Coordinates of C-alpha atoms in Angstrom, one line a residue:
M1 CA 7.9 0.7 -13.5
A2 CA 9.1 3.7 -11.6
L3 CA 7.0 6.7 -12.4
N4 CA 9.1 9.6 -11.1
R5 CA 11.2 11.6 -13.5
R6 CA 12.8 13.7 -10.8
R7 CA 14.5 10.8 -9.1
K8 CA 16.1 11.0 -5.7
P9 CA 19.5 9.3 -5.4
A10 CA 19.2 5.7 -4.3
G11 CA 21.9 3.4 -3.0
P12 CA 22.3 -0.2 -3.9
P13 CA 19.8 -2.8 -2.7
P14 CA 20.2 -3.8 0.9
P15 CA 22.3 -6.9 1.5
G16 CA 19.9 -9.9 1.9
V17 CA 17.3 -8.6 -0.6
D18 CA 18.3 -11.2 -3.2
L19 CA 18.0 -14.0 -0.6
L20 CA 14.3 -13.4 0.1
Q21 CA 12.0 -16.2 -0.9
P22 CA 8.3 -16.0 -1.7
P23 CA 5.9 -17.2 1.0
G24 CA 5.7 -21.0 1.3
A25 CA 2.9 -23.3 0.3
L26 CA 1.2 -23.2 3.7
L27 CA 0.9 -19.4 3.7
L28 CA -0.3 -19.5 0.1
M29 CA -3.0 -21.9 1.1
L30 CA -4.0 -19.7 4.0
E31 CA -5.0 -17.0 1.4
A32 CA -8.3 -19.0 1.3
R33 CA -9.2 -17.2 4.5
A34 CA -10.0 -14.0 2.6
P35 CA -13.8 -14.6 2.5
W36 CA -13.7 -14.8 6.3
E37 CA -12.1 -11.4 6.4
W38 CA -14.9 -10.1 4.3
A39 CA -17.4 -11.6 6.8
A40 CA -15.4 -10.1 9.7
M41 CA -15.7 -6.7 8.0
I42 CA -19.4 -7.0 7.9
A43 CA -19.6 -8.1 11.5
A44 CA -17.3 -5.3 12.6
A45 CA -19.3 -2.6 10.8
P46 CA -20.9 -1.2 14.0
W47 CA -17.4 -0.9 15.5
L48 CA -15.9 0.7 12.4
R49 CA -18.7 3.3 12.3
Q50 CA -17.6 4.6 15.6
L51 CA -14.3 5.8 14.2
P52 CA -14.0 9.6 13.8
R53 CA -15.3 11.0 10.5
G54 CA -12.8 12.3 8.0
D55 CA -12.4 15.8 6.7
G56 CA -13.8 15.0 3.2
H57 CA -10.5 15.0 1.3
P58 CA -10.2 12.8 -1.8
V59 CA -8.6 9.4 -1.8
L60 CA -7.4 7.6 -4.9
V61 CA -7.6 3.8 -4.5
F62 CA -5.5 1.5 -6.7
P63 CA -6.2 -2.3 -7.0
G64 CA -3.7 -5.1 -6.9
L65 CA -2.2 -7.1 -9.8
G66 CA -4.9 -8.8 -11.9
A67 CA -7.6 -7.0 -9.9
T68 CA -10.2 -4.4 -10.9
D69 CA -12.1 -1.7 -9.0
I70 CA -14.6 -4.3 -8.0
T71 CA -12.1 -5.7 -5.5
T72 CA -11.7 -2.2 -3.9
A73 CA -15.4 -1.5 -3.7
P74 CA -15.8 -2.6 0.0
L75 CA -12.8 -0.4 0.9
R76 CA -14.1 2.6 -1.0
T77 CA -17.5 2.1 0.6
F78 CA -15.9 2.2 4.0
L79 CA -14.0 5.4 3.1
E80 CA -17.1 7.1 1.9
D81 CA -18.9 6.1 5.0
R82 CA -16.1 7.6 7.1
G83 CA -16.5 11.0 5.3
Y84 CA -13.8 10.8 2.5
V85 CA -14.3 11.0 -1.2
P86 CA -12.8 7.8 -2.7
Y87 CA -12.0 7.4 -6.4
P88 CA -11.5 4.1 -8.3
W89 CA -8.7 3.9 -10.8
K90 CA -11.1 3.2 -13.7
Q91 CA -8.6 1.3 -15.8
G92 CA -10.1 -2.2 -15.8
F93 CA -7.8 -5.0 -14.8
N94 CA -4.4 -4.0 -13.3
F95 CA -2.1 -5.9 -15.6
G96 CA 0.9 -3.8 -14.8
P97 CA 2.2 -0.5 -16.2
R98 CA 1.3 -1.2 -19.8
N99 CA 1.1 1.5 -22.5
G100 CA -1.1 4.4 -21.3
V101 CA -1.5 3.3 -17.7
L102 CA 1.0 5.6 -16.1
E103 CA -0.1 8.5 -18.2
A104 CA -3.7 7.9 -17.1
L105 CA -2.7 7.8 -13.4
R106 CA -0.9 11.1 -13.7
E107 CA -3.8 12.7 -15.4
Q108 CA -6.3 11.3 -12.8
L109 CA -4.2 12.6 -9.9
R110 CA -4.0 16.0 -11.5
H111 CA -7.8 16.1 -12.2
V112 CA -8.8 15.0 -8.7
A113 CA -6.4 17.5 -7.0
E114 CA -7.7 20.3 -9.2
R115 CA -11.3 19.4 -8.7
H116 CA -11.0 19.4 -4.9
Q117 CA -8.4 22.1 -4.7
C118 CA -6.4 20.1 -2.2
R119 CA -3.9 17.3 -2.0
V120 CA -5.0 13.7 -2.5
S121 CA -4.3 10.7 -0.3
L122 CA -3.0 7.7 -2.4
L123 CA -4.1 4.2 -1.2
G124 CA -2.8 1.2 -3.1
W125 CA -3.2 -2.6 -2.6
S126 CA -0.3 -4.8 -3.6
L127 CA 1.0 -3.6 -7.0
G128 CA -1.4 -0.6 -6.7
G129 CA 0.7 0.5 -3.7
V130 CA 3.7 0.7 -5.9
Y131 CA 1.8 3.0 -8.2
A132 CA 0.8 5.2 -5.2
R133 CA 4.3 5.5 -3.9
E134 CA 5.8 6.4 -7.3
L135 CA 3.0 8.9 -8.1
A136 CA 3.7 10.6 -4.7
K137 CA 7.4 10.8 -5.6
E138 CA 6.7 12.4 -8.9
F139 CA 4.0 14.8 -7.7
P140 CA 4.6 15.5 -3.9
E141 CA 2.7 18.8 -4.2
R142 CA -0.5 16.8 -5.1
A143 CA -0.1 14.0 -2.6
R144 CA -1.3 14.2 1.0
C145 CA -0.1 10.8 2.2
V146 CA 0.5 7.3 0.9
I147 CA -0.9 4.1 2.4
T148 CA 0.0 0.7 0.9
L149 CA -1.4 -2.7 1.6
G150 CA 1.0 -5.7 1.2
S151 CA 2.9 -3.8 -1.5
P152 CA 6.2 -5.3 -2.7
F153 CA 8.4 -2.2 -3.0
A154 CA 11.5 -3.2 -0.9
G155 CA 12.6 -6.5 -2.5
H156 CA 13.1 -8.4 -5.7
P157 CA 9.8 -9.2 -7.6
R158 CA 10.7 -12.9 -7.3
A159 CA 10.2 -12.7 -3.6
T160 CA 6.5 -12.9 -4.4
N161 CA 4.2 -15.7 -5.6
A162 CA 2.9 -13.5 -8.3
W163 CA 5.9 -12.7 -10.5
R164 CA 5.2 -15.3 -13.2
F165 CA 1.6 -14.0 -13.5
Y166 CA 3.0 -10.4 -13.6
E167 CA 5.3 -11.3 -16.5
M168 CA 2.5 -13.1 -18.4
V169 CA -0.1 -10.3 -18.2
S170 CA 2.3 -7.2 -18.3
G171 CA 4.6 -8.5 -21.0
Q172 CA 7.5 -7.3 -18.9
S173 CA 10.4 -9.2 -17.4
V174 CA 11.3 -9.1 -13.7
E175 CA 14.9 -9.9 -14.3
H176 CA 17.2 -8.4 -11.7
N177 CA 17.5 -4.6 -12.0
D178 CA 19.5 -3.0 -9.2
E179 CA 18.6 0.5 -10.2
L180 CA 14.9 -0.2 -10.3
I181 CA 14.9 -2.1 -7.0
S182 CA 16.9 0.7 -5.3
Q183 CA 14.5 3.3 -6.7
L184 CA 11.3 1.6 -5.7
R185 CA 12.4 1.2 -2.1
V186 CA 13.0 5.0 -1.7
P187 CA 9.9 6.3 0.1
P188 CA 8.0 9.3 -1.0
S189 CA 8.6 12.6 0.7
V190 CA 5.1 12.7 2.1
P191 CA 3.8 10.7 5.1
T192 CA 4.0 7.0 4.0
T193 CA 2.5 4.0 5.8
S194 CA 3.0 0.4 4.8
I195 CA 0.4 -2.0 6.2
Y196 CA 1.7 -5.6 6.0
S197 CA 1.2 -9.1 7.3
K198 CA 3.7 -11.7 8.2
T199 CA 1.1 -14.3 7.1
D200 CA 0.8 -12.8 3.6
G201 CA 0.8 -15.7 1.2
V202 CA 1.7 -13.7 -1.9
V203 CA 4.3 -11.2 -0.9
A204 CA 7.2 -11.8 1.4
W205 CA 6.5 -9.4 4.3
Q206 CA 10.1 -8.0 4.3
C207 CA 9.3 -6.6 0.8
S208 CA 6.8 -4.2 2.4
I209 CA 9.1 -2.6 5.0
N210 CA 9.8 1.1 4.7
P211 CA 13.2 2.4 5.9
D212 CA 13.2 4.2 9.2
E213 CA 12.6 7.8 8.4
P214 CA 10.6 10.5 10.3
H215 CA 7.7 10.4 7.9
T216 CA 7.5 6.6 7.3
E217 CA 6.1 3.7 9.3
N218 CA 5.2 0.0 9.0
I219 CA 2.1 -1.4 10.7
E220 CA 1.7 -5.2 11.0
V221 CA -1.8 -6.7 10.9
H222 CA -3.0 -10.3 10.9
A223 CA -4.4 -10.6 7.4
S224 CA -4.2 -12.4 4.1
H225 CA -2.9 -10.7 1.0
I226 CA -6.1 -11.2 -0.9
G227 CA -8.3 -10.1 2.0
M228 CA -6.2 -7.2 3.4
G229 CA -8.4 -4.5 1.9
M230 CA -11.4 -6.0 3.7
N231 CA -9.7 -6.8 7.0
P232 CA -11.2 -4.9 9.9
L233 CA -7.8 -4.3 11.5
A234 CA -6.4 -2.9 8.3
L235 CA -9.5 -0.7 7.7
Y236 CA -9.1 0.7 11.2
A237 CA -5.5 1.5 10.6
I238 CA -6.3 3.1 7.2
A239 CA -8.9 5.4 8.8
D240 CA -6.6 6.4 11.6
R241 CA -3.8 7.3 9.1
L242 CA -6.1 9.2 6.8
A243 CA -7.3 11.3 9.7
Q244 CA -3.8 12.5 10.4
D245 CA -2.9 16.1 9.6
P246 CA 0.2 15.9 7.3
A247 CA 1.6 19.0 8.9
R248 CA 1.5 17.3 12.3
W249 CA 1.9 13.7 11.3
E250 CA 2.8 11.1 13.9
R251 CA 3.3 7.4 13.7
F252 CA 0.6 5.0 14.6
D253 CA 0.0 5.0 18.4
L254 CA 0.2 1.5 20.0
R255 CA -1.0 2.6 23.4
G256 CA -4.0 1.1 25.0
A257 CA -5.9 -1.8 23.4
R258 CA -4.2 -1.3 20.1
R259 CA -1.0 -3.1 21.3
W260 CA -3.0 -6.3 21.4
F261 CA -3.9 -6.2 17.7
Y262 CA -1.1 -4.4 16.0
K263 CA 2.7 -4.3 15.9
T264 CA 4.9 -1.7 14.3
T265 CA 8.5 -1.9 13.1
H266 CA 10.9 0.9 12.2
Q267 CA 13.6 -1.4 10.9
S268 CA 15.2 -0.9 7.6
P269 CA 14.5 -3.4 4.8
M270 CA 18.1 -4.8 5.4
Q271 CA 17.3 -5.5 9.1
A272 CA 14.0 -7.1 8.2
A273 CA 15.6 -9.2 5.6
S274 CA 18.2 -10.5 8.0
R275 CA 15.4 -11.9 10.1
F276 CA 13.9 -13.9 7.3

């Protein structure tokens, strides 16, 4: 699944990664709250419109496993309203990195970067976030920043409730592969943000934790996996991160009222796993 041909050295998977389990039945049932997050997004629209406007740079938005651009439409509408130029991935259902998918992603990133004559922010939901990270590793000169939503890049695929569906639709096995797991958890060299939820019913939250590096961060929100791309708190964090100048990038600021709605962690995946 890794896209990058110029790979950075990666060590073995952190101890404890293999012990992670997918979210339990209660959390999985709580995914039914996603429609309420959509309703909350509508209700919070006046508040969200008060956020500073963006600088007009392009943002590529990748949907999650089994999803299409329809699922990211509210997110892209929000980005456009905030002054960015969002692009859908235009590949139908995301059924994994099947033949032609990765090549199309590379070409789309090249096309958008050349069209706007600037670097592109990469925003991916769930599996789409894995694409975003790996594209940024392969083409750091074209990537402005990476933001992922509930993306499983730091653990074994079986620590999700979607691995069987992934095998079915992608035709690929998720059998243990130390090299691949190690490679996926290496963050891109550009500013990289993981937005995650400890009440995610699909992906074990420890699988979404970046290692502690100067250009990485992890922002916890109260959200479902299915509704994360419509959750007002996640949208606020996305807008805040996109507004950052990559040359003077700083981690998400928890001062003021934000501390009541967000948490951050700069633990390594190994430390996060040990708390499971």
